Every structure is written in structure tokens, then in C-alpha cells.
Tab-separated table of C-alpha atoms and ligand atoms in Angstrom:
chain	number	residue	atom	x	y	z
A	29	MET	CA	0.000	0.000	0.000
A	30	ALA	CA	1.243	3.453	-0.846
A	31	HIS	CA	2.271	5.751	1.958
A	32	PHE	CA	0.144	8.795	2.694
A	33	PRO	CA	0.974	11.618	5.104
A	34	GLU	CA	-1.122	11.302	8.267
A	35	LEU	CA	-4.117	13.602	8.367
A	36	VAL	CA	-7.107	13.545	10.700
A	37	PHE	CA	-10.630	14.377	9.497
A	38	SER	CA	-13.929	14.194	11.329
A	39	GLY	CA	-17.384	15.767	11.240
A	40	VAL	CA	-20.304	16.564	13.511
A	41	GLN	CA	-23.846	17.260	12.338
A	42	PRO	CA	-25.436	20.570	13.304
A	43	THR	CA	-28.757	19.070	14.319
A	44	GLY	CA	-29.807	20.268	17.744
A	45	ASN	CA	-28.280	19.680	21.131
A	46	LEU	CA	-24.708	18.492	21.344
A	47	HIS	CA	-24.526	15.946	24.129
A	48	LEU	CA	-22.091	13.984	26.236
A	49	GLY	CA	-21.933	11.202	23.614
A	50	ASN	CA	-20.713	13.648	20.962
A	51	TYR	CA	-18.295	15.117	23.459
A	52	LEU	CA	-16.738	11.891	24.792
A	53	GLY	CA	-17.111	9.831	21.616
A	54	ALA	CA	-15.682	12.470	19.316
A	55	ILE	CA	-14.852	16.028	20.410
A	56	VAL	CA	-12.499	15.102	23.294
A	57	LYS	CA	-10.544	12.980	20.827
A	58	PHE	CA	-10.470	15.785	18.275
A	59	VAL	CA	-8.798	17.944	20.923
A	60	GLU	CA	-6.273	15.248	21.831
A	61	LEU	CA	-5.287	14.504	18.227
A	62	GLN	CA	-4.323	18.133	17.613
A	63	LYS	CA	-1.160	17.511	19.589
A	64	THR	CA	0.146	14.880	17.204
A	65	HIS	CA	-1.583	15.435	13.846
A	66	SER	CA	-2.802	17.960	11.323
A	67	CYS	CA	-6.569	17.978	11.785
A	68	ILE	CA	-9.613	19.051	9.815
A	69	TYR	CA	-12.897	19.307	11.738
A	70	CYS	CA	-16.061	19.908	9.796
A	71	VAL	CA	-19.586	20.973	10.719
A	72	VAL	CA	-21.452	18.761	8.264
A	73	ASP	CA	-24.426	20.913	7.317
A	74	LEU	CA	-25.001	19.111	3.990
A	75	HIS	CA	-25.602	15.957	6.015
A	76	ALA	CA	-28.021	17.805	8.279
A	77	ILE	CA	-30.467	18.498	5.439
A	78	THR	CA	-30.953	14.782	4.748
A	79	LEU	CA	-33.703	15.248	7.353
A	80	PRO	CA	-35.985	18.323	7.445
A	81	GLN	CA	-34.387	21.407	9.084
A	82	LYS	CA	-35.715	24.859	9.897
A	83	PRO	CA	-33.335	27.393	8.290
A	84	ASP	CA	-32.909	29.615	11.367
A	85	GLU	CA	-32.322	26.640	13.653
A	86	LEU	CA	-29.842	25.121	11.230
A	87	LYS	CA	-27.827	28.325	11.139
A	88	ALA	CA	-27.822	28.529	14.946
A	89	SER	CA	-26.761	24.875	15.181
A	90	ILE	CA	-23.868	25.346	12.758
A	91	ARG	CA	-22.595	28.156	14.955
A	92	GLU	CA	-23.235	26.148	18.116
A	93	VAL	CA	-21.172	23.165	16.957
A	94	THR	CA	-18.379	25.524	15.904
A	95	ALA	CA	-18.506	27.195	19.323
A	96	ALA	CA	-18.395	23.765	20.993
A	97	PHE	CA	-15.275	22.813	19.019
A	98	ILE	CA	-13.518	25.998	20.082
A	99	ALA	CA	-14.794	25.874	23.674
A	100	ALA	CA	-13.563	22.292	24.012
A	101	GLY	CA	-10.080	23.383	22.993
A	102	ILE	CA	-9.790	22.993	19.227
A	103	ASP	CA	-7.447	25.624	17.812
A	104	PRO	CA	-8.924	26.864	14.520
A	105	LYS	CA	-5.729	28.701	13.617
A	106	LYS	CA	-3.427	25.684	13.824
A	107	HIS	CA	-6.017	23.289	12.394
A	108	ILE	CA	-8.984	23.669	10.054
A	109	VAL	CA	-12.554	24.208	11.266
A	110	PHE	CA	-15.289	24.945	8.719
A	111	ASN	CA	-18.786	24.065	7.588
A	112	GLN	CA	-19.154	21.584	4.766
A	113	SER	CA	-21.479	23.591	2.488
A	114	GLN	CA	-18.778	26.239	2.006
A	115	VAL	CA	-16.549	23.746	0.190
A	116	ALA	CA	-18.423	22.588	-2.909
A	117	GLU	CA	-15.899	19.824	-3.619
A	118	HIS	CA	-17.513	17.638	-0.912
A	119	ALA	CA	-20.723	17.419	-2.930
A	120	GLU	CA	-18.818	17.090	-6.188
A	121	LEU	CA	-16.754	14.125	-5.004
A	122	ALA	CA	-19.856	12.592	-3.406
A	123	TRP	CA	-21.421	12.437	-6.872
A	124	VAL	CA	-18.393	10.547	-8.185
A	125	PHE	CA	-18.698	8.163	-5.234
A	126	ASN	CA	-22.408	7.654	-5.942
A	127	CYS	CA	-21.159	6.136	-9.174
A	128	VAL	CA	-18.515	4.016	-7.407
A	129	ALA	CA	-20.554	2.681	-4.459
A	130	ARG	CA	-22.994	-0.159	-5.174
A	131	MET	CA	-26.685	-0.226	-4.257
A	132	GLY	CA	-26.061	-3.421	-2.333
A	133	TRP	CA	-23.510	-1.695	-0.122
A	134	LEU	CA	-25.858	1.142	0.779
A	135	ASN	CA	-28.746	-1.245	1.314
A	136	ARG	CA	-26.815	-2.732	4.219
A	137	MET	CA	-26.420	0.549	6.131
A	138	THR	CA	-28.165	0.190	9.485
A	139	GLN	CA	-28.289	3.933	10.182
A	140	PHE	CA	-30.416	4.526	7.085
A	141	LYS	CA	-32.834	1.846	8.243
A	142	GLU	CA	-33.048	3.413	11.711
A	143	LYS	CA	-33.448	6.973	10.471
A	144	ALA	CA	-35.835	6.188	7.635
A	145	GLY	CA	-38.014	4.098	9.956
A	146	LYS	CA	-41.016	2.289	8.520
A	147	ASP	CA	-41.774	4.848	5.848
A	148	ARG	CA	-38.717	4.171	3.704
A	149	GLU	CA	-40.444	5.191	0.450
A	150	ASN	CA	-40.722	8.676	1.851
A	151	ALA	CA	-37.093	9.071	3.000
A	152	SER	CA	-34.987	11.572	1.045
A	153	VAL	CA	-32.557	10.270	-1.568
A	154	GLY	CA	-29.972	12.264	0.393
A	155	LEU	CA	-30.575	10.180	3.509
A	156	TYR	CA	-29.926	7.055	1.475
A	157	ALA	CA	-26.776	8.466	-0.120
A	158	TYR	CA	-25.570	9.957	3.189
A	159	PRO	CA	-22.604	7.544	3.500
A	160	THR	CA	-21.192	8.421	0.070
A	161	LEU	CA	-21.088	12.085	1.103
A	162	MET	CA	-19.387	11.052	4.323
A	163	ALA	CA	-16.798	9.123	2.304
A	164	ALA	CA	-16.270	12.224	0.160
A	165	ASP	CA	-15.711	14.369	3.276
A	166	ILE	CA	-12.828	12.137	4.265
A	167	HIS	CA	-11.360	11.381	0.852
A	168	VAL	CA	-11.485	14.908	-0.530
A	169	TYR	CA	-8.588	15.577	1.886
A	170	ARG	CA	-7.136	12.080	1.500
A	171	ALA	CA	-7.395	11.822	5.291
A	172	THR	CA	-5.836	8.787	6.969
A	173	HIS	CA	-7.393	8.805	10.466
A	174	VAL	CA	-10.999	9.408	11.486
A	175	PRO	CA	-11.967	9.727	15.167
A	176	VAL	CA	-15.643	8.812	15.688
A	177	GLY	CA	-18.006	7.032	18.068
A	178	GLU	CA	-18.919	3.392	17.595
A	179	ASP	CA	-22.124	4.240	15.683
A	180	GLN	CA	-20.098	5.489	12.689
A	181	LYS	CA	-18.082	2.304	12.239
A	182	GLN	CA	-20.170	0.887	9.411
A	183	HIS	CA	-20.021	4.180	7.510
A	184	LEU	CA	-16.246	4.190	7.803
A	185	GLU	CA	-16.030	0.661	6.487
A	186	LEU	CA	-18.031	1.845	3.497
A	187	ALA	CA	-15.633	4.779	3.042
A	188	ARG	CA	-12.771	2.283	2.921
A	189	ASP	CA	-14.651	0.114	0.402
A	190	ILE	CA	-15.266	3.127	-1.825
A	191	ALA	CA	-11.578	4.133	-1.718
A	192	GLN	CA	-10.539	0.579	-2.501
A	193	LYS	CA	-12.929	0.250	-5.427
A	194	PHE	CA	-11.915	3.617	-6.872
A	195	ASN	CA	-8.240	2.665	-6.559
A	196	ASN	CA	-8.910	-0.686	-8.263
A	197	ASP	CA	-11.274	0.502	-10.987
A	198	PHE	CA	-8.932	3.304	-12.063
A	199	ALA	CA	-5.621	1.668	-11.177
A	200	GLU	CA	-4.115	2.192	-14.626
A	201	SER	CA	-5.154	5.808	-14.875
A	202	ILE	CA	-3.944	6.479	-11.316
A	203	ALA	CA	-0.532	4.989	-12.057
A	204	ALA	CA	-0.275	6.722	-15.443
A	205	ARG	CA	-0.763	10.088	-13.745
A	206	GLY	CA	2.067	9.468	-11.310
A	207	HIS	CA	0.016	8.674	-8.205
A	208	GLY	CA	1.463	5.205	-7.744
A	209	GLU	CA	-0.724	2.249	-6.890
A	210	ALA	CA	-3.487	4.013	-4.971
A	211	TYR	CA	-4.953	7.511	-5.066
A	212	PHE	CA	-7.052	7.364	-1.899
A	213	PRO	CA	-5.724	6.028	1.425
A	214	LEU	CA	-7.928	3.551	3.296
A	215	PRO	CA	-8.790	5.660	6.339
A	216	GLU	CA	-8.391	4.161	9.785
A	217	PRO	CA	-11.259	4.605	12.212
A	218	LEU	CA	-10.147	5.742	15.677
A	219	ILE	CA	-12.772	4.294	18.018
A	220	GLN	CA	-11.147	3.848	21.399
A	221	GLY	CA	-11.587	4.354	25.120
A	222	PRO	CA	-14.342	3.784	27.659
A	223	ALA	CA	-16.993	5.979	25.973
A	224	THR	CA	-17.218	5.042	22.294
A	225	ARG	CA	-20.913	4.378	22.787
A	226	VAL	CA	-22.483	6.511	25.505
A	227	MET	CA	-25.955	5.247	26.345
A	228	SER	CA	-29.139	7.063	27.372
A	229	LEU	CA	-29.322	7.986	31.066
A	230	ARG	CA	-32.907	6.665	31.100
A	231	ASP	CA	-32.327	3.359	29.323
A	232	GLY	CA	-28.956	1.626	29.139
A	233	SER	CA	-29.945	-0.262	25.995
A	234	LYS	CA	-30.438	2.921	23.915
A	235	LYS	CA	-27.734	5.201	22.544
A	236	MET	CA	-27.584	8.726	23.962
A	237	SER	CA	-28.910	10.777	21.072
A	238	LYS	CA	-29.994	14.234	19.996
A	239	SER	CA	-33.307	12.879	18.831
A	240	ASP	CA	-34.442	11.237	22.093
A	241	PRO	CA	-37.618	13.078	23.120
A	242	SER	CA	-36.598	12.981	26.807
A	243	ASP	CA	-34.038	15.628	27.711
A	244	TYR	CA	-33.292	13.553	30.824
A	245	SER	CA	-31.791	10.900	28.553
A	246	ARG	CA	-28.714	13.037	27.854
A	247	LEU	CA	-26.332	15.625	29.280
A	248	ASN	CA	-26.170	18.518	26.842
A	249	LEU	CA	-22.995	20.553	26.542
A	250	SER	CA	-25.125	23.609	27.195
A	251	ASP	CA	-26.601	22.276	30.481
A	252	ASP	CA	-25.830	24.294	33.611
A	253	ALA	CA	-24.550	22.737	36.846
A	254	ASP	CA	-28.027	22.308	38.396
A	255	THR	CA	-29.362	20.573	35.303
A	256	ILE	CA	-26.352	18.254	35.151
A	257	ALA	CA	-26.833	17.370	38.839
A	258	GLN	CA	-30.543	16.691	38.398
A	259	LYS	CA	-30.050	14.512	35.328
A	260	VAL	CA	-27.275	12.443	36.913
A	261	ARG	CA	-29.280	11.948	40.122
A	262	LYS	CA	-32.291	10.795	38.106
A	263	ALA	CA	-30.199	8.517	35.887
A	264	LYS	CA	-31.477	4.954	35.902
A	265	THR	CA	-29.467	2.427	37.930
A	266	ASP	CA	-30.075	-1.003	39.445
A	267	PRO	CA	-30.378	-2.066	43.101
A	268	GLU	CA	-26.999	-3.839	43.394
A	269	PRO	CA	-23.843	-2.140	44.721
A	270	LEU	CA	-21.168	-1.361	42.110
A	271	PRO	CA	-18.947	-4.364	41.325
A	272	SER	CA	-15.214	-4.353	42.032
A	273	GLU	CA	-14.278	-5.846	38.645
A	274	VAL	CA	-15.231	-4.854	35.084
A	275	ALA	CA	-16.627	-8.354	34.468
A	276	GLY	CA	-19.289	-7.569	37.089
A	277	LEU	CA	-20.730	-4.860	34.793
A	278	ALA	CA	-21.942	-7.451	32.289
A	279	LYS	CA	-25.755	-7.385	31.959
A	280	ARG	CA	-25.848	-4.164	33.984
A	281	PRO	CA	-26.028	-1.664	31.105
A	282	GLU	CA	-26.912	1.396	33.218
A	283	ALA	CA	-24.082	0.745	35.689
A	284	GLU	CA	-21.662	0.084	32.861
A	285	ASN	CA	-22.676	3.295	31.117
A	286	LEU	CA	-22.220	5.511	34.181
A	287	VAL	CA	-18.872	3.904	35.012
A	288	GLY	CA	-17.748	4.395	31.395
A	289	ILE	CA	-18.811	8.055	31.491
A	290	PHE	CA	-16.915	8.596	34.742
A	291	ALA	CA	-13.834	6.874	33.327
A	292	ALA	CA	-13.851	8.917	30.131
A	293	LEU	CA	-14.402	12.239	31.929
A	294	ASN	CA	-11.615	11.446	34.379
A	295	GLN	CA	-9.284	9.923	31.761
A	296	GLN	CA	-9.187	6.595	33.588
A	297	THR	CA	-10.135	3.024	32.754
A	298	LYS	CA	-13.380	1.465	33.979
A	299	GLN	CA	-11.288	-0.747	36.230
A	300	ASP	CA	-9.688	2.323	37.855
A	301	VAL	CA	-13.154	3.715	38.561
A	302	LEU	CA	-14.312	0.424	40.077
A	303	GLY	CA	-11.119	0.370	42.144
A	304	THR	CA	-12.411	3.519	43.853
A	305	PHE	CA	-16.176	2.910	43.893
A	306	GLY	CA	-16.536	-0.909	43.731
A	307	GLY	CA	-18.612	-2.316	46.578
A	308	GLY	CA	-20.198	1.094	47.240
A	309	ASN	CA	-23.740	2.184	46.455
A	310	PHE	CA	-24.820	4.363	43.558
A	311	SER	CA	-25.594	7.461	45.579
A	312	ALA	CA	-21.973	8.092	46.599
A	313	PHE	CA	-20.828	7.310	43.064
A	314	LYS	CA	-23.436	9.614	41.546
A	315	SER	CA	-22.381	12.499	43.812
A	316	ALA	CA	-18.803	12.093	42.622
A	317	LEU	CA	-20.021	11.855	39.020
A	318	VAL	CA	-22.000	15.104	39.383
A	319	ASP	CA	-18.903	16.912	40.683
A	320	LEU	CA	-16.759	15.501	37.907
A	321	ALA	CA	-19.271	16.231	35.130
A	322	VAL	CA	-19.797	19.790	36.363
A	323	ALA	CA	-16.031	20.339	36.608
A	324	LYS	CA	-15.392	19.033	33.086
A	325	LEU	CA	-18.477	20.196	31.174
A	326	GLY	CA	-19.164	23.442	33.047
A	327	PRO	CA	-16.264	25.411	31.533
A	328	VAL	CA	-17.094	24.133	28.033
A	329	GLY	CA	-20.724	25.185	28.439
A	330	SER	CA	-19.869	28.651	29.710
A	331	GLU	CA	-17.339	29.257	26.952
A	332	MET	CA	-19.951	28.156	24.399
A	333	LYS	CA	-22.365	30.654	25.929
A	334	ARG	CA	-19.785	33.416	25.672
A	335	LEU	CA	-19.039	32.546	22.032
A	336	SER	CA	-22.748	32.399	21.206
A	337	LYS	CA	-22.811	36.183	21.601
A	338	ASP	CA	-20.195	36.632	18.891
A	339	ASP	CA	-21.574	35.339	15.588
A	340	ALA	CA	-19.129	37.539	13.658
A	341	TYR	CA	-16.167	35.760	15.227
A	342	ILE	CA	-17.632	32.278	14.659
A	343	ASP	CA	-18.479	33.107	11.046
A	344	SER	CA	-14.947	34.402	10.474
A	345	VAL	CA	-13.488	31.145	11.829
A	346	LEU	CA	-15.684	29.179	9.399
A	347	ALA	CA	-14.837	31.400	6.432
A	348	ASP	CA	-11.111	31.178	7.145
A	349	GLY	CA	-11.251	27.393	7.624
A	350	ALA	CA	-13.305	26.977	4.443
A	351	ALA	CA	-10.810	28.998	2.417
A	352	ARG	CA	-7.960	26.756	3.577
A	353	ALA	CA	-9.979	23.551	3.117
A	354	ARG	CA	-10.982	24.589	-0.401
A	355	VAL	CA	-7.351	24.761	-1.546
A	356	LEU	CA	-6.781	21.141	-0.484
A	357	ALA	CA	-10.109	19.877	-1.798
A	358	ALA	CA	-9.677	21.606	-5.156
A	359	GLN	CA	-6.374	19.831	-5.743
A	360	THR	CA	-8.029	16.455	-5.088
A	361	MET	CA	-10.863	17.248	-7.496
A	362	ARG	CA	-8.421	18.232	-10.230
A	363	ASP	CA	-6.636	14.895	-9.756
A	364	VAL	CA	-9.908	12.960	-9.667
A	365	LYS	CA	-11.162	14.616	-12.855
A	366	ASP	CA	-7.913	13.719	-14.621
A	367	ILE	CA	-8.084	10.148	-13.317
A	368	LEU	CA	-11.696	9.781	-14.506
A	369	GLY	CA	-10.978	11.278	-17.937
A	370	PHE	CA	-12.963	14.516	-17.650
A	371	VAL	CA	-11.853	17.469	-19.774
A	372	ARG	CA	-11.072	20.463	-17.551
B	418	TYM	P1	-23.076	12.821	14.538
B	418	TYM	O1	-23.241	14.273	14.267
B	418	TYM	O2	-24.287	11.988	14.740
B	418	TYM	O3	-22.164	12.633	15.808
B	418	TYM	C1	-20.914	13.290	15.937
B	418	TYM	C2	-19.904	12.368	16.590
B	418	TYM	O4	-20.387	11.957	17.873
B	418	TYM	C3	-20.358	10.543	17.977
B	418	TYM	N1	-21.484	10.098	18.816
B	418	TYM	C4	-21.343	9.321	19.894
B	418	TYM	N2	-20.266	8.766	20.464
B	418	TYM	C5	-20.453	8.020	21.573
B	418	TYM	N3	-21.693	7.813	22.126
B	418	TYM	C6	-22.807	8.348	21.585
B	418	TYM	N4	-24.009	8.164	22.144
B	418	TYM	C7	-22.667	9.149	20.400
B	418	TYM	N5	-23.541	9.826	19.617
B	418	TYM	C8	-22.795	10.402	18.646
B	418	TYM	C9	-20.514	10.049	16.550
B	418	TYM	O5	-20.027	8.730	16.413
B	418	TYM	C10	-19.680	11.069	15.785
B	418	TYM	O6	-18.312	10.719	15.838
B	418	TYM	N6	-22.076	10.884	10.058
B	418	TYM	C11	-21.493	11.590	11.175
B	418	TYM	C12	-20.875	12.916	10.806
B	418	TYM	C13	-19.908	12.870	9.670
B	418	TYM	C14	-18.581	12.388	9.704
B	418	TYM	C15	-18.055	12.580	8.402
B	418	TYM	C16	-17.817	11.810	10.709
B	418	TYM	C17	-20.125	13.319	8.404
B	418	TYM	N7	-19.023	13.158	7.648
B	418	TYM	C18	-16.771	12.195	8.091
B	418	TYM	C19	-16.501	11.427	10.363
B	418	TYM	C20	-15.999	11.623	9.072
B	418	TYM	C21	-22.580	11.850	12.196
B	418	TYM	O7	-23.735	11.854	11.894
B	418	TYM	O8	-22.137	12.163	13.416
């Protein structure tokens, strides 16, 4: 396999409340990776419109996700932060990938089935083609590493399949144009740590999600200390004391979830957490979790609030990031057009 320079890419949809799952599953890792890699972080507004959006709310959400990135510690000067719709090459490459990906591949995507629900005939074509756009997001920068939560794993496998098929189908043309044996790298998913799948606080069998009708199911990044405390105290548990070993969390999804959240917030393993709280009851553990969550999320929430008063600054970050992203994406599209045989 050809060697590609390491580059990190990831995206977050601007669709309502950002929650602890987005934070621990993705954003915390985005922040960490800045130390070792060049990173591109994208607010994927083209993905957001695969489901109906109100224009004013969409605009506010784009700014909110951007503010969350910055508040969490992403440096938009050293790295690239922008919204997807400002770089037309994402949609352009997605079209090419619609012609590379096979119907059978997309038919297997579980997220489409979940989001489309029973009324599949009435789902947008965009919702169906969502994963080819996601592949384009990554490949338009020829990114090599993609930090995401567990729920995006299947989409990343598809992105690898698309890269592989493109590299195979056009192998001769790729080599003839001096790109060696592969034009697109096969991106590596980075799905690690104790919180790759944060579950609902009300039901340990359901993923924490923006679309859950109960606000008590999630901690939002914008929640204040009192709200965080209330939600953690009300979080579902079971009557047993906490186990002393990780194996004791099996079949106790709510306990496992809260221990995983604690571990991720405190940068520990689940076993470390059980070393401290094993054998104890949930109320002492929950009090410690409230303090920890308030200490970690509180500053992010207040910085987001401060940034929410400065749309001009947020918009300038996005415009600057988009300008830099466009340069990289445009080069890829020129190469892709040559590889495909388009006249340009
Ligand atoms: P989105 O906007 O649904 O979620 C953003 C990130 O948060 C992670 N996540 C979670 N992690 C742990 N536990 C949870 N309960 C939880 N809920 C969400 C997601 O895995 C994701 O990493 N399709 C993507 C956005 C996207 C993208 C991309 C990602 C578009 N293009 C290219 C990577 C590369 C999505 O809908 O994420």
C-alpha cells in the first residue's frame, strides 16, 4: 500500500443539542489529536439536510457546533474548522462516489434503516446516499485517520470500500498520472476508550442521542450545573452495589454506562473507577459523578455561551477554515477529474 501523510478528518452534524456522547465519543478525541496530527474538523451541514431542518435553527446549530469545538479546545488557527457547504468539492466528489458505491452496499447501512423508519419510500434520496457524502468528506482531503463514536463504524467501512474500489477501478489511470498504486488512502477509524458508545441515562440499551424526546436521557454541553446534577441523580441504575471488577458490569447496562462516562471524563479506565467505587452504592458514586461532570463540562458550556454572543467571530473562523480547506479539496478534485478522464 502506498504511503500517505497522516491527516485527521472528522465531522459533527449541526442538528440540535450536542450531548455527552458527541463530546466523549468524538470532540475530546479531536482535541487530543491536535497535539500529534494535522486535523480538519467539519460541521457537516449538507448531512443535516438529509432530514428536514428549519433554516434559522440550522444556522444557529452550525454556529453552536463551531462554538463547541472551540470551547472544548480545538485551535482553529493551527487546524482547520469549517462548515461543509462552504466547500463545494464535498458534494462534487460525493457524486463521483455515488457512481462508485454499489446499491447493495448502501442497502446494508443500518443507520439509514433506523433513520428512515417504517416509511422508507418517503425518505430523502440524500438520507440514502448519506454515507457516500461522508466518504467524500474524508477522501477529498485524502485523510488517513478518522476519530468517531462506535455508531459510525459501518459508515467508515463503506468509506474504505469506496476508496478501494476507486483505486482498483482506475488503477491504470492512477498509475499513469504518477500517483502510484493508490490515489485514496484507506482511512483508519479511531474508536477507542471507555466511551465510544455513551448510552441514554434513562435506558442503558439505547444510545444517547440528539433525537431522544426525553431531555433527561442526555447531558447537553449547554446544560448548567443544576441541570447536570438533576439529570445524573435521576439517571437509571439497578439495586446492586457497584462491582469491584469490570466483568461484574456485564448485563448491567446502566451501571456500565455511568462507570464508562466517569472513566472517560476522568481519563481513567473502567477498572480504575471500580477500584475507587466498587462495593459502594450508587448514591456516593453519583455524587462524585456530578462533581466531575460539572467540573469538566461546566467550563465548556460557559465558553460556548460566551461565544454564542459573537456570531461575527464564529463566522470568520468558518470562512477562514473553508478557504484553507478549499485549496486542499480543489487539488483532489483536479486529480480525480484527470483520473476519470474529464476534460477540464
Ligand atoms: P453525529 O453528528 O451523529 O455525531 C458526531 C460524533 O459523535 C459521535 N457520537 C457518539 N459517540 C459516543 N456515544 C454516543 N451516544 C454518540 N452519539 C454520537 C458520533 O459517532 C460522531 O463521531 N455521520 C457523522 C458525521 C460525519 C462524519 C463525516 C464523521 C459526516 N461526515 C466524516 C466522520 C468523518 C454523524 O452523523 O455524526
